[in-house]
Amino acid sequence: MAWDTTDTLGKGDVVSNESLANLLREERRFAPPADLAAHANVTAEAYEQAKADRLGFWAEQARRLTWATEPTETLDWSNPPFAKWFADGKLNVAYNCVDRHVEAGLGDRVAIHFEGEPGDSRAITYAELKDEVSKAANALTSLGVQKGDRVAVYMPMIPETAVAMLACARIGAAHSVVFGGFSADALATRIEDADAKVVITSDGGYRRGKPAALKPAVDDAIARVDRVEHVLVVRRTGQDVAWTEGRDVWWHELVEQQSAEHTPEAFDAEHPLFILYTSGTTGKPKGILHTSGGYLTQAAYTHHAVFDLKPETDVYWCTADVGWVTGHSYIVYGPLANGATQVMYEGTPDTPHQGRFWEIVQKYGVTILYTAPTAIRTFMKWGDDIPAKFDLSSLRILGSVGEPINPEAWIWYRKHIGADRTPIVDTWWQTETGAMMISPLPGVTETKPGSAQTPLPGISATVVDDEAREVPNGGGGYLVLTEPWPSMLRTIWGDDQRFIDTYWSRFEGKYFAGDGAKKDEDGDIWLLGRVDDVMLVSGHNISTTEVESALVSHPSVAEAAVVGAADETTGQAIVAFVILRGTAAETADLVGELRNHVGSTLGPIAKPKRILPVAELPKTRSGKIMRRLLRDVAENRQLGDVTTLTDSSVMELIQSKLPAAASED
């Protein structure tokens, strides 16, 4: 769910701080609840502490982990941009996530409340999780997996997915988790690039009320790659599966017969923990490499700080899939390192009904909820009455991740899910950053709808113009990270030069991964999406995010996607695709009203030339809107690749409708 990055952005990609209009002005403010602020894990002092001694601050956070060999050196930045954090320290990540809690007498604490889509459920304690991870580690060893090998994981959202990842970490094998919605082609590319020795998969998982097969895609992928030695298969749905004797092994037969005794080995802090692929705009996907000590330090600290986690009493739920970085950092590693009790849900939010998420919150007494703006806007579209049927009073903190959140979606989330009392932490980070980088702190920050606001303690982020000068308050430009951070990607797997070219070549000595941002008059940071989502209209740079937010602030609009289309007169014209709320009727009057609403909210320059009401928007399996395809439609081009869409028929409907859409000259 963290944002994909473009490959290299050249000098031609200019976003001027003079012309990147700071169109949206947000005046609403929400102070932290007094009781939360009084007992917050992290206070305003953390900013001062980190500012005074950044490396000392991160060394202190590393001490929250259990090390076999304590590190004496915090950061080695002698060969930038290749960082080494806590390099002379040794630890075992799985031990930190499981064993140490059992040894501390917390073995009976529930680690995972699993809720299957069909309604089956399991509660797994830390003691049980330790046994399962140990058995899986022994099983992988019996299949010939050794320290330094790679293991691909292609699984549904079930506890065995987390067990598999932790088992890899326990024996020092890097895992490469591939989201279960990806095709055999995508899986084959990732297996080949990582040179995976073993694939862990399932017969399938449940999605929208029926079994969705996974094993066939693995079989197809391996047929193209021909280097995988074994496939370890979890039985989840009971579907028939093709079987290759000698290669394929049932999890329940191999893992369950293993000993629950396994002594974890301590590995160097810079030992590879996982590779996670993120798409590039050109060429093959980029294998983002994360290592052990620095990554776990920051994943655990940010989970503790941003969610104000009280592991004795909180029930935490991150709704992401483990196949994305959000699931790695804030389902598996961060929460378990902190001894949290969490919910893991297998299915979709509308199965068997549109209140399923709220039913789960009510059932488990969820106190912290972390989800995506795409989901929040979907809930808005379904109607306020659905969450109102459930008791959501247990919630005390709400989080948002994956893309900028529109102010109106933020307000809806706070009002209808948080009863107008819960802080919202809007978190900016990426696959590449490994952990949260910019976010409010719930006991400290006076929050603003739509703004990620402030770099976390120990993080150096700012907004610069095209000449790498920091922009003043009120200015816009590029978001950059100016100092290394513990959970940063170490390289692109097998391609150091691409790592340098993609992230470090645009601004010397600064990390830039393609996001536009602005500072408001208070100096708070607002993310504006990818720099290629900034439109140049009659000489004015206008952010698609701001136009989308203006549209969604109209009571008839549930969701909006905006693109810039080539225009002979203005250079680019603004074209908007909107999903109307349930009761709104699609009329010419409404389209005119929406256009004027944007004009009055942002100014006449931001009024869309065309607005097209649609039933659905084209989205990837991770929930991101494919604006590239909408741009193809708006410019009457042949559609690009639609293989990553959840439903490619959406594009046919939009294409057929566009010619009739009224245009304002």
Short mmCIF file of C-alpha atoms in Angstrom, two decimals, residues 309-558:
data_model
loop_
_atom_site.label_atom_id
_atom_site.label_comp_id
_atom_site.label_asym_id
_atom_site.label_seq_id
_atom_site.Cartn_x
_atom_site.Cartn_y
_atom_site.Cartn_z
CA LEU A 309 0.40 1.15 21.45
CA LYS A 310 -0.37 -0.20 24.92
CA PRO A 311 0.19 -3.95 24.31
CA GLU A 312 -1.47 -4.97 27.59
CA THR A 313 -4.84 -3.48 26.61
CA ASP A 314 -4.91 -2.56 22.90
CA VAL A 315 -6.36 -4.67 20.11
CA TYR A 316 -4.76 -3.50 16.87
CA TRP A 317 -5.97 -4.08 13.31
CA CYS A 318 -4.19 -3.18 10.10
CA THR A 319 -6.44 -4.05 7.15
CA ALA A 320 -3.63 -4.25 4.57
CA ASP A 321 -2.52 -7.43 2.85
CA VAL A 322 0.76 -8.93 4.01
CA GLY A 323 1.80 -8.88 0.34
CA TRP A 324 2.40 -5.11 0.58
CA VAL A 325 4.98 -3.31 2.69
CA THR A 326 2.26 -2.10 5.07
CA GLY A 327 1.57 -5.74 5.92
CA HIS A 328 5.26 -6.48 6.40
CA SER A 329 5.94 -3.57 8.73
CA TYR A 330 2.59 -3.10 10.46
CA ILE A 331 1.12 -6.61 10.59
CA VAL A 332 4.13 -8.87 10.96
CA TYR A 333 7.25 -7.11 12.21
CA GLY A 334 6.29 -3.91 14.06
CA PRO A 335 3.29 -5.22 16.04
CA LEU A 336 4.84 -8.58 16.93
CA ALA A 337 8.14 -6.98 17.99
CA ASN A 338 6.04 -4.85 20.35
CA GLY A 339 4.08 -7.81 21.76
CA ALA A 340 0.79 -6.53 20.35
CA THR A 341 -2.51 -8.39 20.10
CA GLN A 342 -3.86 -7.93 16.60
CA VAL A 343 -6.65 -8.93 14.24
CA MET A 344 -5.91 -10.55 10.87
CA TYR A 345 -8.81 -10.71 8.41
CA GLU A 346 -8.73 -12.83 5.28
CA GLY A 347 -11.37 -11.34 3.02
CA THR A 348 -12.99 -8.26 1.54
CA PRO A 349 -14.89 -5.53 3.43
CA ASP A 350 -18.18 -6.32 1.68
CA THR A 351 -18.41 -10.07 2.36
CA PRO A 352 -20.97 -11.22 3.28
CA HIS A 353 -22.23 -7.65 3.86
CA GLN A 354 -20.91 -4.09 3.69
CA GLY A 355 -20.59 -3.85 7.47
CA ARG A 356 -18.05 -6.68 7.81
CA PHE A 357 -15.18 -4.43 8.97
CA TRP A 358 -17.33 -2.81 11.65
CA GLU A 359 -18.64 -6.20 12.74
CA ILE A 360 -15.01 -7.27 13.28
CA VAL A 361 -14.18 -4.08 15.20
CA GLN A 362 -17.17 -4.75 17.45
CA LYS A 363 -16.42 -8.49 17.88
CA TYR A 364 -12.80 -8.07 18.98
CA GLY A 365 -13.02 -4.65 20.62
CA VAL A 366 -10.48 -3.18 18.19
CA THR A 367 -8.86 -0.05 19.65
CA ILE A 368 -6.48 0.94 16.82
CA LEU A 369 -7.51 0.73 13.15
CA TYR A 370 -5.09 1.30 10.25
CA THR A 371 -6.63 1.34 6.77
CA ALA A 372 -6.42 3.08 3.38
CA PRO A 373 -8.15 6.16 1.92
CA THR A 374 -9.47 3.94 -0.89
CA ALA A 375 -11.34 1.87 1.69
CA ILE A 376 -12.55 4.96 3.56
CA ARG A 377 -13.96 6.50 0.38
CA THR A 378 -15.68 3.19 -0.42
CA PHE A 379 -17.31 3.19 3.02
CA MET A 380 -18.46 6.78 2.40
CA LYS A 381 -20.05 5.66 -0.86
CA TRP A 382 -21.85 2.78 0.85
CA GLY A 383 -23.43 5.15 3.35
CA ASP A 384 -23.15 6.48 6.90
CA ASP A 385 -25.90 4.17 8.12
CA ILE A 386 -23.75 1.02 7.82
CA PRO A 387 -21.09 1.76 10.48
CA ALA A 388 -23.82 3.33 12.63
CA LYS A 389 -25.31 -0.15 13.17
CA PHE A 390 -22.22 -1.33 15.08
CA ASP A 391 -20.59 -0.51 18.40
CA LEU A 392 -17.30 1.17 17.48
CA SER A 393 -16.76 2.75 20.90
CA SER A 394 -13.62 0.66 21.54
CA LEU A 395 -11.69 2.61 18.87
CA ARG A 396 -9.23 5.18 20.21
CA ILE A 397 -6.85 5.81 17.29
CA LEU A 398 -7.47 5.72 13.53
CA GLY A 399 -4.71 5.52 10.92
CA SER A 400 -4.52 6.13 7.17
CA VAL A 401 -1.92 4.75 4.75
CA GLY A 402 -1.24 4.33 1.04
CA GLU A 403 -1.98 7.70 -0.58
CA PRO A 404 -2.94 11.22 0.44
CA ILE A 405 -6.34 11.28 2.13
CA ASN A 406 -8.86 13.89 0.98
CA PRO A 407 -9.88 16.23 3.81
CA GLU A 408 -13.55 15.26 3.47
CA ALA A 409 -12.72 11.54 3.68
CA TRP A 410 -10.60 12.35 6.75
CA ILE A 411 -13.53 14.18 8.39
CA TRP A 412 -15.94 11.34 7.52
CA TYR A 413 -13.53 8.79 9.01
CA ARG A 414 -13.21 10.78 12.23
CA LYS A 415 -16.95 11.45 12.51
CA HIS A 416 -18.54 8.15 11.49
CA ILE A 417 -15.85 5.69 12.60
CA GLY A 418 -14.17 7.67 15.38
CA ALA A 419 -17.28 9.33 16.89
CA ASP A 420 -15.61 12.75 16.52
CA ARG A 421 -13.12 11.91 19.28
CA THR A 422 -10.34 9.69 17.91
CA PRO A 423 -7.11 11.19 16.58
CA ILE A 424 -6.31 10.31 12.96
CA VAL A 425 -2.69 9.59 12.09
CA ASP A 426 -2.19 10.13 8.34
CA THR A 427 1.07 8.33 7.60
CA TRP A 428 3.41 8.92 4.65
CA TRP A 429 6.02 6.31 3.81
CA GLN A 430 6.90 3.91 0.99
CA THR A 431 8.03 0.38 0.22
CA GLU A 432 11.48 1.92 -0.02
CA THR A 433 11.43 3.73 3.33
CA GLY A 434 10.43 0.54 5.16
CA ALA A 435 8.56 2.32 7.94
CA MET A 436 6.59 5.50 8.61
CA MET A 437 8.42 8.76 7.95
CA ILE A 438 5.89 11.60 8.21
CA SER A 439 2.89 11.42 10.54
CA PRO A 440 1.20 13.19 13.41
CA LEU A 441 1.85 11.81 16.90
CA PRO A 442 -1.57 11.16 18.47
CA GLY A 443 -0.73 12.56 21.90
CA VAL A 444 1.16 15.59 20.60
CA THR A 445 -0.03 16.88 17.24
CA GLU A 446 -2.96 19.18 16.57
CA THR A 447 -4.11 17.37 13.44
CA LYS A 448 -5.27 18.84 10.14
CA PRO A 449 -7.56 16.94 7.76
CA GLY A 450 -5.55 15.80 4.74
CA SER A 451 -2.05 16.60 5.98
CA ALA A 452 0.65 14.13 7.05
CA GLN A 453 2.10 17.18 8.81
CA THR A 454 5.48 16.56 10.44
CA PRO A 455 8.48 14.24 9.98
CA LEU A 456 8.66 11.81 12.89
CA PRO A 457 11.42 12.24 15.48
CA GLY A 458 14.74 11.24 13.93
CA ILE A 459 13.51 11.73 10.34
CA SER A 460 14.84 14.53 8.11
CA ALA A 461 12.31 15.36 5.39
CA THR A 462 11.60 18.61 3.60
CA VAL A 463 10.26 20.11 0.38
CA VAL A 464 12.66 21.55 -2.20
CA ASP A 465 12.36 23.35 -5.52
CA ASP A 466 13.92 22.32 -8.82
CA GLU A 467 17.30 23.67 -7.72
CA ALA A 468 17.20 21.69 -4.45
CA ARG A 469 16.50 24.81 -2.38
CA GLU A 470 14.14 24.34 0.55
CA VAL A 471 10.84 26.05 -0.23
CA PRO A 472 9.35 28.61 2.16
CA ASN A 473 6.08 28.01 3.98
CA GLY A 474 3.30 28.22 1.43
CA GLY A 475 5.54 26.84 -1.34
CA GLY A 476 5.44 23.56 -3.20
CA GLY A 477 7.92 21.26 -4.87
CA TYR A 478 9.51 17.88 -4.29
CA LEU A 479 9.55 15.83 -1.09
CA VAL A 480 13.11 14.75 -0.23
CA LEU A 481 14.79 12.93 2.64
CA THR A 482 18.04 14.62 3.56
CA GLU A 483 19.55 12.17 6.08
CA PRO A 484 19.70 8.35 6.15
CA TRP A 485 17.18 6.53 8.38
CA PRO A 486 17.36 3.03 9.96
CA SER A 487 14.68 1.26 7.87
CA MET A 488 15.81 2.64 4.50
CA LEU A 489 16.16 0.30 1.57
CA ARG A 490 19.76 -0.80 1.20
CA THR A 491 19.68 -1.23 -2.58
CA ILE A 492 17.65 -2.66 -5.45
CA TRP A 493 18.31 -6.40 -5.38
CA GLY A 494 21.14 -7.17 -7.79
CA ASP A 495 21.28 -3.65 -9.23
CA ASP A 496 23.16 -1.04 -7.19
CA GLN A 497 23.37 1.33 -10.16
CA ARG A 498 19.60 1.35 -10.62
CA PHE A 499 19.29 2.12 -6.90
CA ILE A 500 21.53 5.16 -7.30
CA ASP A 501 19.89 6.30 -10.55
CA THR A 502 16.32 5.88 -9.32
CA TYR A 503 16.51 7.47 -5.89
CA TRP A 504 19.68 9.52 -5.51
CA SER A 505 20.42 11.14 -8.89
CA ARG A 506 17.75 13.86 -9.00
CA PHE A 507 19.14 15.88 -6.07
CA GLU A 508 22.72 15.32 -4.98
CA GLY A 509 22.96 13.76 -1.54
CA LYS A 510 19.20 13.59 -1.11
CA TYR A 511 16.73 10.73 -1.47
CA PHE A 512 13.88 11.53 -3.87
CA ALA A 513 11.30 8.96 -4.90
CA GLY A 514 8.93 11.02 -6.99
CA ASP A 515 6.37 12.63 -4.67
CA GLY A 516 5.26 16.22 -4.95
CA ALA A 517 4.50 18.06 -1.73
CA LYS A 518 3.76 21.51 -0.36
CA LYS A 519 4.30 23.26 2.94
CA ASP A 520 1.35 25.18 4.30
CA GLU A 521 1.68 28.49 6.15
CA ASP A 522 2.47 26.59 9.37
CA GLY A 523 5.23 24.60 7.69
CA ASP A 524 3.23 21.37 7.77
CA ILE A 525 3.72 18.97 4.86
CA TRP A 526 0.93 18.05 2.46
CA LEU A 527 1.56 15.22 0.02
CA LEU A 528 0.38 15.94 -3.52
CA GLY A 529 0.89 12.51 -5.02
CA ARG A 530 3.37 11.59 -7.70
CA VAL A 531 5.05 14.47 -9.50
CA ASP A 532 3.59 12.99 -12.66
CA ASP A 533 0.17 13.63 -11.08
CA VAL A 534 0.77 17.38 -11.27
CA MET A 535 -1.01 19.06 -14.20
CA LEU A 536 0.23 22.11 -16.08
CA VAL A 537 -2.85 24.14 -17.04
CA SER A 538 -2.32 27.51 -18.74
CA GLY A 539 1.07 27.82 -17.06
CA HIS A 540 -0.20 26.85 -13.61
CA ASN A 541 0.84 23.63 -11.91
CA ILE A 542 -2.25 22.12 -10.30
CA SER A 543 -2.22 18.98 -8.20
CA THR A 544 -4.63 16.21 -9.12
CA THR A 545 -4.95 15.52 -5.37
CA GLU A 546 -6.29 19.00 -4.67
CA VAL A 547 -8.87 18.86 -7.47
CA GLU A 548 -9.95 15.40 -6.32
CA SER A 549 -10.30 16.67 -2.76
CA ALA A 550 -12.43 19.58 -3.95
CA LEU A 551 -14.73 17.23 -5.87
CA VAL A 552 -15.07 14.82 -2.94
CA SER A 553 -15.98 17.73 -0.65
CA HIS A 554 -19.24 18.07 -2.66
CA PRO A 555 -22.03 16.07 -0.97
CA SER A 556 -22.92 14.22 -4.20
CA VAL A 557 -19.42 12.80 -4.82
CA ALA A 558 -18.06 9.65 -3.14
#
